[in-house]
CSV table of N, CA and C in Angstrom, one decimal:
chain,number,residue,atom,x,y,z
K,1356,MET,N,0.8,-1.2,0.0
K,1356,MET,CA,0.0,0.0,0.0
K,1356,MET,C,0.9,1.2,0.0
K,1357,LYS,N,0.4,2.3,-0.6
K,1357,LYS,CA,1.1,3.6,-0.6
K,1357,LYS,C,1.1,4.1,0.9
K,1358,LYS,N,2.2,4.4,1.4
K,1358,LYS,CA,2.3,4.8,2.8
K,1358,LYS,C,1.9,6.3,2.8
K,1359,PRO,N,1.1,6.7,3.8
K,1359,PRO,CA,0.7,8.1,3.9
K,1359,PRO,C,1.8,9.1,3.9
K,1360,SER,N,2.9,8.8,4.5
K,1360,SER,CA,4.0,9.7,4.5
K,1360,SER,C,5.1,9.4,3.5
K,1361,GLY,N,4.8,8.6,2.5
K,1361,GLY,CA,5.8,8.2,1.6
K,1361,GLY,C,6.8,7.3,2.4
K,1362,ASN,N,8.1,7.6,2.3
K,1362,ASN,CA,9.1,6.9,3.0
K,1362,ASN,C,9.7,7.8,4.1
K,1363,GLN,N,8.9,8.8,4.5
K,1363,GLN,CA,9.4,9.8,5.4
K,1363,GLN,C,9.8,9.2,6.8
K,1364,GLY,N,9.1,8.2,7.2
K,1364,GLY,CA,9.4,7.6,8.5
K,1364,GLY,C,10.5,6.6,8.5
K,1365,ASP,N,11.0,6.2,7.3
K,1365,ASP,CA,12.0,5.2,7.2
K,1365,ASP,C,13.4,5.6,7.9
K,1366,GLU,N,13.6,6.9,8.0
K,1366,GLU,CA,14.9,7.3,8.7
K,1366,GLU,C,14.9,6.9,10.1
K,1367,LEU,N,13.7,6.7,10.7
K,1367,LEU,CA,13.6,6.3,12.1
K,1367,LEU,C,14.1,4.9,12.4
K,1368,ALA,N,14.4,4.2,11.3
K,1368,ALA,CA,15.0,2.8,11.5
K,1368,ALA,C,16.3,2.9,12.2
K,1369,ALA,N,17.0,4.1,12.1
K,1369,ALA,CA,18.3,4.2,12.8
K,1369,ALA,C,18.1,4.1,14.3
K,1370,VAL,N,16.9,4.4,14.8
K,1370,VAL,CA,16.7,4.3,16.3
K,1370,VAL,C,15.7,3.4,16.7
K,1371,VAL,N,14.7,3.1,15.8
K,1371,VAL,CA,13.6,2.1,16.1
K,1371,VAL,C,13.4,1.2,14.9
K,1372,PRO,N,14.4,0.4,14.6
K,1372,PRO,CA,14.2,-0.4,13.4
K,1372,PRO,C,13.0,-1.4,13.4
K,1373,HIS,N,12.7,-2.0,14.5
K,1373,HIS,CA,11.6,-2.9,14.6
K,1373,HIS,C,10.3,-2.2,14.4
K,1374,LEU,N,10.1,-1.0,15.0
K,1374,LEU,CA,8.9,-0.2,14.8
K,1374,LEU,C,8.7,0.1,13.3
K,1375,VAL,N,9.7,0.5,12.6
K,1375,VAL,CA,9.6,0.8,11.2
K,1375,VAL,C,9.2,-0.5,10.4
K,1376,ASP,N,9.9,-1.6,10.8
K,1376,ASP,CA,9.6,-2.8,10.1
K,1376,ASP,C,8.1,-3.3,10.3
K,1377,TYR,N,7.7,-3.2,11.6
K,1377,TYR,CA,6.3,-3.6,11.9
K,1377,TYR,C,5.3,-2.7,11.2
K,1378,THR,N,5.6,-1.4,11.1
K,1378,THR,CA,4.7,-0.4,10.5
K,1378,THR,C,4.6,-0.7,9.0
K,1379,ASN,N,5.7,-1.0,8.4
K,1379,ASN,CA,5.7,-1.2,6.9
K,1379,ASN,C,5.1,-2.6,6.6
K,1380,ARG,N,5.6,-3.6,7.3
K,1380,ARG,CA,5.3,-5.0,6.9
K,1380,ARG,C,3.9,-5.4,7.5
K,1381,LEU,N,3.6,-5.1,8.7
K,1381,LEU,CA,2.3,-5.5,9.3
K,1381,LEU,C,1.2,-4.5,9.0
K,1382,LEU,N,1.4,-3.2,9.4
K,1382,LEU,CA,0.3,-2.2,9.2
K,1382,LEU,C,0.0,-2.0,7.7
K,1383,TYR,N,1.0,-1.6,7.0
K,1383,TYR,CA,0.7,-1.2,5.6
K,1383,TYR,C,0.6,-2.4,4.6
K,1384,ASP,N,1.4,-3.4,4.8
K,1384,ASP,CA,1.4,-4.5,3.8
K,1384,ASP,C,0.3,-5.5,4.2
K,1385,GLU,N,-0.1,-5.6,5.4
K,1385,GLU,CA,-1.1,-6.6,5.8
K,1385,GLU,C,-2.4,-6.0,6.2
K,1386,VAL,N,-2.4,-5.2,7.3
K,1386,VAL,CA,-3.7,-4.7,7.8
K,1386,VAL,C,-4.4,-3.8,6.8
K,1387,TRP,N,-3.7,-2.9,6.2
K,1387,TRP,CA,-4.4,-2.0,5.2
K,1387,TRP,C,-4.8,-2.8,3.9
K,1388,GLU,N,-4.3,-4.0,3.7
K,1388,GLU,CA,-4.7,-4.8,2.5
K,1388,GLU,C,-5.8,-5.8,2.7
K,1389,ARG,N,-6.3,-5.9,4.0
K,1389,ARG,CA,-7.3,-6.8,4.2
K,1389,ARG,C,-8.6,-6.4,3.4
K,1390,PRO,N,-9.3,-7.4,2.9
K,1390,PRO,CA,-10.4,-7.0,2.0
K,1390,PRO,C,-11.7,-6.7,2.7
K,1391,THR,N,-11.8,-6.9,4.0
K,1391,THR,CA,-13.1,-6.7,4.7
K,1391,THR,C,-13.5,-5.2,4.7
K,1392,LEU,N,-12.6,-4.3,4.9
K,1392,LEU,CA,-12.8,-2.9,4.8
K,1392,LEU,C,-12.1,-2.3,3.6
K,1393,SER,N,-12.7,-1.4,2.9
K,1393,SER,CA,-12.1,-0.8,1.8
K,1393,SER,C,-11.0,0.2,2.3
K,1394,LYS,N,-10.1,0.5,1.5
K,1394,LYS,CA,-9.1,1.5,1.9
K,1394,LYS,C,-9.7,2.9,2.2
K,1395,ARG,N,-10.8,3.2,1.5
K,1395,ARG,CA,-11.6,4.4,1.8
K,1395,ARG,C,-12.1,4.4,3.2
K,1396,ASP,N,-12.7,3.3,3.6
K,1396,ASP,CA,-13.3,3.1,4.9
K,1396,ASP,C,-12.1,3.2,6.0
K,1397,ARG,N,-11.0,2.5,5.7
K,1397,ARG,CA,-9.9,2.5,6.6
K,1397,ARG,C,-9.4,3.9,6.8
K,1398,SER,N,-9.3,4.6,5.7
K,1398,SER,CA,-8.9,6.0,5.8
K,1398,SER,C,-9.8,6.9,6.7
K,1399,LEU,N,-11.1,6.7,6.5
K,1399,LEU,CA,-12.0,7.5,7.3
K,1399,LEU,C,-11.9,7.1,8.8
K,1400,ILE,N,-11.7,5.8,9.1
K,1400,ILE,CA,-11.5,5.4,10.5
K,1400,ILE,C,-10.2,6.0,11.1
K,1401,THR,N,-9.2,5.9,10.3
K,1401,THR,CA,-7.9,6.4,10.7
K,1401,THR,C,-7.9,7.9,11.0
K,1402,ILE,N,-8.5,8.7,10.1
K,1402,ILE,CA,-8.7,10.1,10.2
K,1402,ILE,C,-9.4,10.4,11.5
K,1403,ALA,N,-10.5,9.7,11.7
K,1403,ALA,CA,-11.3,9.9,12.9
K,1403,ALA,C,-10.5,9.6,14.2
K,1404,ALA,N,-9.7,8.5,14.2
K,1404,ALA,CA,-8.9,8.2,15.3
K,1404,ALA,C,-7.9,9.2,15.6
K,1405,LEU,N,-7.2,9.7,14.6
K,1405,LEU,CA,-6.2,10.7,14.7
K,1405,LEU,C,-6.8,12.0,15.3
K,1406,ILE,N,-7.9,12.4,14.8
K,1406,ILE,CA,-8.6,13.6,15.3
K,1406,ILE,C,-9.0,13.4,16.8
K,1407,ALA,N,-9.6,12.3,17.1
K,1407,ALA,CA,-10.1,12.0,18.4
K,1407,ALA,C,-8.9,12.0,19.4
K,1408,MET,N,-7.8,11.5,19.0
K,1408,MET,CA,-6.6,11.4,19.9
K,1408,MET,C,-5.7,12.6,19.8
K,1409,HIS,N,-6.1,13.6,19.0
K,1409,HIS,CA,-5.4,14.8,18.7
K,1409,HIS,C,-3.9,14.5,18.4
K,1410,ARG,N,-3.8,13.9,17.2
K,1410,ARG,CA,-2.5,13.5,16.6
K,1410,ARG,C,-2.2,14.2,15.3
K,1411,PRO,N,-2.1,15.6,15.4
K,1411,PRO,CA,-2.0,16.3,14.1
K,1411,PRO,C,-0.7,16.0,13.3
K,1412,GLU,N,0.3,15.4,13.9
K,1412,GLU,CA,1.6,15.1,13.2
K,1412,GLU,C,1.3,14.2,12.1
K,1413,GLN,N,0.4,13.2,12.3
K,1413,GLN,CA,0.1,12.2,11.2
K,1413,GLN,C,-1.1,12.6,10.4
K,1414,LEU,N,-1.9,13.5,10.9
K,1414,LEU,CA,-3.2,13.8,10.3
K,1414,LEU,C,-3.1,14.2,8.8
K,1415,THR,N,-2.3,15.2,8.5
K,1415,THR,CA,-2.2,15.7,7.1
K,1415,THR,C,-2.0,14.6,6.1
K,1416,ALA,N,-1.0,13.7,6.4
K,1416,ALA,CA,-0.7,12.6,5.5
K,1416,ALA,C,-1.9,11.7,5.3
K,1417,HIS,N,-2.7,11.5,6.4
K,1417,HIS,CA,-3.8,10.6,6.3
K,1417,HIS,C,-5.0,11.3,5.7
K,1418,LEU,N,-5.1,12.6,5.8
K,1418,LEU,CA,-6.2,13.3,5.1
K,1418,LEU,C,-5.9,13.2,3.6
K,1419,SER,N,-4.7,13.4,3.2
K,1419,SER,CA,-4.3,13.3,1.8
K,1419,SER,C,-4.6,11.9,1.3
K,1420,LEU,N,-4.2,10.9,2.0
K,1420,LEU,CA,-4.4,9.5,1.6
K,1420,LEU,C,-5.9,9.2,1.5
K,1421,GLY,N,-6.7,9.8,2.4
K,1421,GLY,CA,-8.2,9.6,2.4
K,1421,GLY,C,-8.8,10.2,1.1
K,1422,LEU,N,-8.3,11.3,0.7
K,1422,LEU,CA,-8.8,11.9,-0.6
K,1422,LEU,C,-8.3,11.0,-1.7
K,1423,ASP,N,-7.1,10.5,-1.7
K,1423,ASP,CA,-6.6,9.6,-2.7
K,1423,ASP,C,-7.4,8.3,-2.7
K,1424,HIS,N,-7.9,7.9,-1.6
K,1424,HIS,CA,-8.7,6.6,-1.5
K,1424,HIS,C,-10.2,6.8,-1.8
K,1425,GLY,N,-10.6,8.0,-2.2
K,1425,GLY,CA,-12.0,8.3,-2.6
K,1425,GLY,C,-12.9,9.0,-1.7
K,1426,LEU,N,-12.4,9.4,-0.5
K,1426,LEU,CA,-13.2,10.3,0.3
K,1426,LEU,C,-13.3,11.6,-0.3
K,1427,SER,N,-14.5,12.2,-0.2
K,1427,SER,CA,-14.7,13.6,-0.8
K,1427,SER,C,-14.3,14.6,0.3
K,1428,LYS,N,-14.0,15.8,-0.2
K,1428,LYS,CA,-13.8,17.0,0.6
K,1428,LYS,C,-15.0,17.1,1.6
K,1429,GLU,N,-16.2,17.0,1.1
K,1429,GLU,CA,-17.4,17.2,1.9
K,1429,GLU,C,-17.5,16.1,3.0
K,1430,GLU,N,-17.2,14.8,2.6
K,1430,GLU,CA,-17.3,13.8,3.6
K,1430,GLU,C,-16.3,14.0,4.7
K,1431,ILE,N,-15.1,14.4,4.4
K,1431,ILE,CA,-14.1,14.6,5.4
K,1431,ILE,C,-14.5,15.8,6.3
K,1432,GLY,N,-15.0,16.8,5.7
K,1432,GLY,CA,-15.5,18.0,6.4
K,1432,GLY,C,-16.6,17.6,7.4
K,1433,GLU,N,-17.5,16.8,6.9
K,1433,GLU,CA,-18.6,16.3,7.8
K,1433,GLU,C,-18.1,15.5,8.9
K,1434,ALA,N,-17.1,14.6,8.7
K,1434,ALA,CA,-16.5,13.8,9.7
K,1434,ALA,C,-15.9,14.7,10.8
K,1435,ILE,N,-15.1,15.7,10.3
K,1435,ILE,CA,-14.5,16.6,11.3
K,1435,ILE,C,-15.6,17.3,12.1
K,1436,THR,N,-16.6,17.8,11.5
K,1436,THR,CA,-17.7,18.5,12.2
K,1436,THR,C,-18.3,17.5,13.3
K,1437,HIS,N,-18.6,16.3,12.8
K,1437,HIS,CA,-19.2,15.3,13.7
K,1437,HIS,C,-18.3,15.0,14.9
K,1438,LEU,N,-17.0,14.9,14.7
K,1438,LEU,CA,-16.1,14.6,15.7
K,1438,LEU,C,-15.9,15.8,16.7
K,1439,ALA,N,-16.3,17.0,16.3
K,1439,ALA,CA,-16.2,18.1,17.3
K,1439,ALA,C,-17.0,17.8,18.5
K,1440,PHE,N,-18.1,17.1,18.3
K,1440,PHE,CA,-19.0,16.8,19.4
K,1440,PHE,C,-18.6,15.6,20.2
K,1441,TYR,N,-17.9,14.7,19.6
K,1441,TYR,CA,-17.5,13.4,20.3
K,1441,TYR,C,-16.1,13.4,20.7
K,1442,ALA,N,-15.2,14.1,20.1
K,1442,ALA,CA,-13.8,14.0,20.4
K,1442,ALA,C,-13.4,15.3,21.2
K,1443,SER,N,-13.4,16.4,20.6
K,1443,SER,CA,-13.3,17.7,21.2
K,1443,SER,C,-13.3,18.8,20.2
K,1444,TRP,N,-13.8,19.9,20.6
K,1444,TRP,CA,-13.9,21.0,19.7
K,1444,TRP,C,-12.5,21.5,19.3
K,1445,PRO,N,-11.5,21.6,20.2
K,1445,PRO,CA,-10.2,22.0,19.8
K,1445,PRO,C,-9.5,21.0,18.8
K,1446,SER,N,-9.7,19.7,19.0
K,1446,SER,CA,-9.2,18.8,18.0
K,1446,SER,C,-9.8,18.9,16.6
K,1447,ALA,N,-11.1,19.2,16.6
K,1447,ALA,CA,-11.8,19.4,15.3
K,1447,ALA,C,-11.3,20.7,14.6
K,1448,VAL,N,-11.1,21.7,15.4
K,1448,VAL,CA,-10.6,23.0,14.8
K,1448,VAL,C,-9.2,22.8,14.3
K,1449,SER,N,-8.3,22.1,15.1
K,1449,SER,CA,-7.0,21.8,14.6
K,1449,SER,C,-7.0,21.0,13.3
K,1450,ALA,N,-7.9,20.0,13.3
K,1450,ALA,CA,-8.0,19.2,12.1
K,1450,ALA,C,-8.5,20.0,10.9
K,1451,SER,N,-9.4,20.9,11.2
K,1451,SER,CA,-10.0,21.8,10.1
K,1451,SER,C,-8.9,22.6,9.5
K,1452,ARG,N,-8.0,23.1,10.3
K,1452,ARG,CA,-6.8,23.9,9.8
K,1452,ARG,C,-5.9,23.1,8.9
K,1453,LYS,N,-5.6,21.9,9.4
K,1453,LYS,CA,-4.8,20.9,8.6
K,1453,LYS,C,-5.4,20.6,7.3
K,1454,PHE,N,-6.7,20.4,7.3
K,1454,PHE,CA,-7.5,20.0,6.1
K,1454,PHE,C,-7.5,21.2,5.2
K,1455,TYR,N,-7.8,22.4,5.7
K,1455,TYR,CA,-7.9,23.6,4.8
K,1455,TYR,C,-6.5,23.8,4.1
K,1456,ASP,N,-5.4,23.7,4.9
K,1456,ASP,CA,-4.1,23.9,4.3
K,1456,ASP,C,-3.8,22.8,3.2
K,1457,LEU,N,-4.2,21.6,3.5
K,1457,LEU,CA,-4.0,20.5,2.5
K,1457,LEU,C,-4.8,20.8,1.2
K,1458,ILE,N,-6.1,21.2,1.3
K,1458,ILE,CA,-6.9,21.5,0.2
K,1458,ILE,C,-6.3,22.6,-0.6
K,1459,LYS,N,-5.9,23.7,0.0
K,1459,LYS,CA,-5.2,24.8,-0.6
K,1459,LYS,C,-4.0,24.4,-1.4
K,1460,GLN,N,-3.2,23.5,-0.7
K,1460,GLN,CA,-1.9,23.0,-1.4
K,1460,GLN,C,-2.3,22.2,-2.6
K,1461,ARG,N,-3.3,21.4,-2.5
K,1461,ARG,CA,-3.7,20.5,-3.7
K,1461,ARG,C,-4.2,21.4,-4.8
K,1462,GLU,N,-5.0,22.4,-4.5
K,1462,GLU,CA,-5.5,23.3,-5.5
K,1462,GLU,C,-4.4,24.1,-6.2
K,1463,SER,N,-3.4,24.5,-5.4
K,1463,SER,CA,-2.3,25.2,-5.9
K,1463,SER,C,-1.5,24.3,-6.9
K,1464,GLU,N,-1.3,23.1,-6.5
K,1464,GLU,CA,-0.5,22.1,-7.3
K,1464,GLU,C,-1.3,21.8,-8.6
K,1465,ALA,N,-2.6,21.7,-8.5
K,1465,ALA,CA,-3.4,21.4,-9.7
K,1465,ALA,C,-3.4,22.6,-10.7
K,1466,ALA,N,-3.3,23.8,-10.1
K,1466,ALA,CA,-3.3,25.0,-11.0
K,1466,ALA,C,-2.0,25.2,-11.7
K,1467,SER,N,-0.9,24.6,-11.2
K,1467,SER,CA,0.4,24.8,-11.8
K,1467,SER,C,0.7,23.8,-12.9
């Protein structure tokens, strides 16, 4: 599977080689490839979990991957709004900023 951060985390193998191996081999090559849930659904679940746990460091990459996996801008926006009531308002606002910046970046790249 295409990793959300590309190979950005691979440099961490210098200090946590097994974590990088488990992430690549188990999470991306096995869990994300299971047929029971689509990649689109897995992306929505992952985005929701990252927002609920306030993990903005990984959120932008997973928002982008969610769009690549077929989630619409509107669906992600609705999920963020819904999570404001169940996760936290500050987490939803932080996620909204990350999502806004990502959309603007993609629009800028598409225009060039």
